[in-house]
Short mmCIF file of C-alpha atoms in Angstrom, two decimals:
data_model
loop_
_atom_site.label_atom_id
_atom_site.label_comp_id
_atom_site.label_asym_id
_atom_site.label_seq_id
_atom_site.Cartn_x
_atom_site.Cartn_y
_atom_site.Cartn_z
CA MET A 296 -48.06 16.43 23.29
CA GLN A 297 -46.25 16.11 19.99
CA LEU A 298 -44.96 12.75 18.79
CA ASP A 299 -41.34 13.97 18.83
CA ASP A 300 -41.73 14.98 22.48
CA LEU A 301 -43.20 11.60 23.36
CA TYR A 302 -40.35 9.82 21.56
CA ARG A 303 -37.79 11.99 23.34
CA ARG A 304 -39.35 11.11 26.70
CA VAL A 305 -39.29 7.38 25.91
CA ILE A 306 -35.63 7.57 24.89
CA MET A 307 -34.67 9.51 28.01
CA ASP A 308 -36.61 7.10 30.23
CA HIS A 309 -34.63 4.15 28.84
CA TYR A 310 -31.41 6.15 29.20
CA LYS A 311 -32.01 7.22 32.80
CA ASN A 312 -33.68 3.94 33.85
CA PRO A 313 -32.06 1.29 31.65
CA ARG A 314 -33.68 -2.10 31.55
CA ASN A 315 -31.44 -5.17 31.80
CA ARG A 316 -28.25 -3.29 32.66
CA GLY A 317 -25.74 -5.62 34.30
CA THR A 318 -23.78 -8.78 33.73
CA MET A 319 -24.34 -12.52 33.81
CA ASP A 320 -22.10 -15.49 34.49
CA GLU A 321 -19.47 -16.77 32.10
CA ASP A 322 -21.87 -19.18 30.35
CA ALA A 323 -23.53 -16.31 28.51
CA VAL A 324 -22.70 -15.45 24.91
CA THR A 325 -20.78 -12.16 25.20
CA ILE A 326 -20.29 -9.65 22.40
CA ASN A 327 -18.22 -6.51 22.81
CA LEU A 328 -18.58 -3.72 20.26
CA ASN A 329 -17.60 -0.10 20.10
CA ASN A 330 -18.22 2.84 17.84
CA PRO A 331 -14.79 4.44 17.39
CA THR A 332 -16.21 7.59 15.80
CA CYS A 333 -18.02 8.66 18.98
CA GLY A 334 -16.69 6.41 21.73
CA ASP A 335 -19.89 4.46 22.45
CA ARG A 336 -19.20 0.91 23.62
CA ILE A 337 -21.35 -2.02 24.64
CA SER A 338 -20.91 -5.45 26.10
CA LEU A 339 -24.00 -7.53 25.37
CA GLN A 340 -24.63 -10.83 27.10
CA LEU A 341 -27.21 -13.37 25.96
CA GLN A 342 -28.23 -16.37 28.05
CA LEU A 343 -29.55 -18.98 25.64
CA ASP A 344 -31.85 -21.87 26.44
CA GLU A 345 -32.96 -24.32 23.77
CA GLY A 346 -32.56 -21.85 20.92
CA LYS A 347 -34.22 -18.95 22.74
CA VAL A 348 -32.92 -15.82 24.40
CA ALA A 349 -33.71 -16.58 28.04
CA GLU A 350 -31.99 -13.43 29.33
CA ALA A 351 -30.25 -10.40 27.81
CA LYS A 352 -28.11 -7.88 29.66
CA PHE A 353 -25.73 -5.12 28.69
CA THR A 354 -23.10 -2.84 30.09
CA GLY A 355 -21.36 0.02 28.39
CA GLU A 356 -20.98 3.71 28.01
CA GLY A 357 -22.34 6.05 25.43
CA CYS A 358 -24.84 8.66 24.45
CA SER A 359 -28.53 8.54 25.28
CA ILE A 360 -29.34 7.08 21.85
CA SER A 361 -26.96 4.11 22.11
CA MET A 362 -27.76 3.24 25.71
CA SER A 363 -31.53 3.59 25.35
CA SER A 364 -31.40 1.51 22.17
CA ALA A 365 -29.55 -1.23 24.09
CA SER A 366 -32.17 -1.10 26.83
CA MET A 367 -35.01 -1.39 24.33
CA MET A 368 -33.31 -4.19 22.41
CA THR A 369 -32.69 -6.34 25.49
CA GLU A 370 -36.35 -5.97 26.47
CA ALA A 371 -37.53 -6.89 22.98
CA VAL A 372 -35.50 -10.07 22.46
CA LYS A 373 -36.14 -11.87 25.73
CA GLY A 374 -38.12 -15.02 25.10
CA ARG A 375 -37.53 -14.87 21.36
CA THR A 376 -35.91 -17.58 19.29
CA LEU A 377 -32.51 -16.75 17.82
CA GLU A 378 -34.15 -16.52 14.39
CA GLU A 379 -36.74 -14.06 15.71
CA ALA A 380 -34.04 -11.99 17.44
CA TYR A 381 -32.02 -11.84 14.22
CA ALA A 382 -35.13 -10.82 12.26
CA MET A 383 -35.73 -8.02 14.78
CA ALA A 384 -32.17 -6.77 14.25
CA GLU A 385 -32.78 -6.73 10.50
CA LYS A 386 -36.07 -4.90 11.02
CA PHE A 387 -34.32 -2.30 13.19
CA SER A 388 -31.73 -1.80 10.47
CA ALA A 389 -34.56 -1.13 8.00
CA LEU A 390 -36.05 1.39 10.45
CA MET A 391 -32.72 3.22 10.56
CA LYS A 392 -32.71 3.37 6.75
CA GLY A 393 -36.06 5.19 6.90
CA GLU A 394 -38.18 2.26 5.80
CA PRO A 395 -41.67 2.06 7.34
CA VAL A 396 -41.47 -0.55 10.08
CA GLU A 397 -43.65 -1.30 13.08
CA PHE A 398 -42.45 -3.08 16.18
CA GLU A 399 -45.47 -4.84 17.62
CA GLU A 400 -43.01 -6.55 19.96
CA LEU A 401 -42.11 -3.34 21.78
CA GLU A 402 -43.49 -0.02 20.69
CA ASP A 403 -40.75 1.90 22.52
CA ILE A 404 -38.35 0.93 19.73
CA GLU A 405 -40.30 3.11 17.32
CA ALA A 406 -39.21 6.09 19.43
CA LEU A 407 -35.82 5.71 17.73
CA SER A 408 -37.32 6.12 14.25
CA GLY A 409 -36.37 9.80 14.13
CA VAL A 410 -32.68 8.96 14.45
CA ASN A 411 -32.53 8.22 10.72
CA LYS A 412 -32.79 11.99 10.13
CA PHE A 413 -29.36 12.34 11.75
CA PRO A 414 -26.92 10.10 9.84
CA ALA A 415 -24.14 10.57 12.40
CA ARG A 416 -26.40 9.10 15.12
CA ILE A 417 -27.47 5.96 13.24
CA LYS A 418 -24.34 4.11 14.36
CA CYS A 419 -25.23 5.02 17.95
CA ALA A 420 -28.69 3.51 17.63
CA THR A 421 -27.55 0.37 15.81
CA LEU A 422 -24.59 -0.52 18.06
CA ALA A 423 -26.55 -2.82 20.39
CA TRP A 424 -28.49 -4.35 17.51
CA ASN A 425 -25.23 -5.10 15.66
CA ALA A 426 -23.99 -6.82 18.82
CA LEU A 427 -27.19 -8.87 18.87
CA ARG A 428 -26.71 -9.83 15.23
CA LYS A 429 -23.11 -10.92 15.90
CA GLY A 430 -24.24 -12.93 18.92
CA VAL A 431 -26.87 -14.78 16.91
CA GLU A 432 -24.43 -15.34 14.03
CA SER A 433 -21.91 -16.80 16.48
CA GLN A 434 -24.52 -19.44 17.29
CA GLY A 435 -25.15 -20.17 13.59
CA LYS A 436 -28.86 -19.33 13.83
CA GLN A 437 -29.40 -16.35 11.57
CA GLU A 438 -32.15 -16.24 8.97
CA GLY A 439 -31.62 -16.10 5.25
#
């Protein structure tokens, strides 16, 4: 099986069987973002506990790239400190710019590496990660 086929299967698995799809109570940090150029939208909720992401959930509508990226991101940040979550968002941004990046945290994320070949789709892939970044920034815990 070719790597592109494997990546496509991983993306479709997260799209058809999203992890952490749903909502939490009103105590969660909630970030709503949309991509007006294609209509993708996400509502990300983060339950924080002592500076860590205890739980992450999302709802929204969009293409397979944006929804699978949200699924992968919520899986990756659970249990991470806000600083670690922010660093992961920065790392994902570098991946979308074509920089060589490895995600030891969750290898599925690397399945989105091919998106950088399609500039119009980069905003789809980064939507959830931008929501994460805004959520962390709203708590005043970003790095750098």
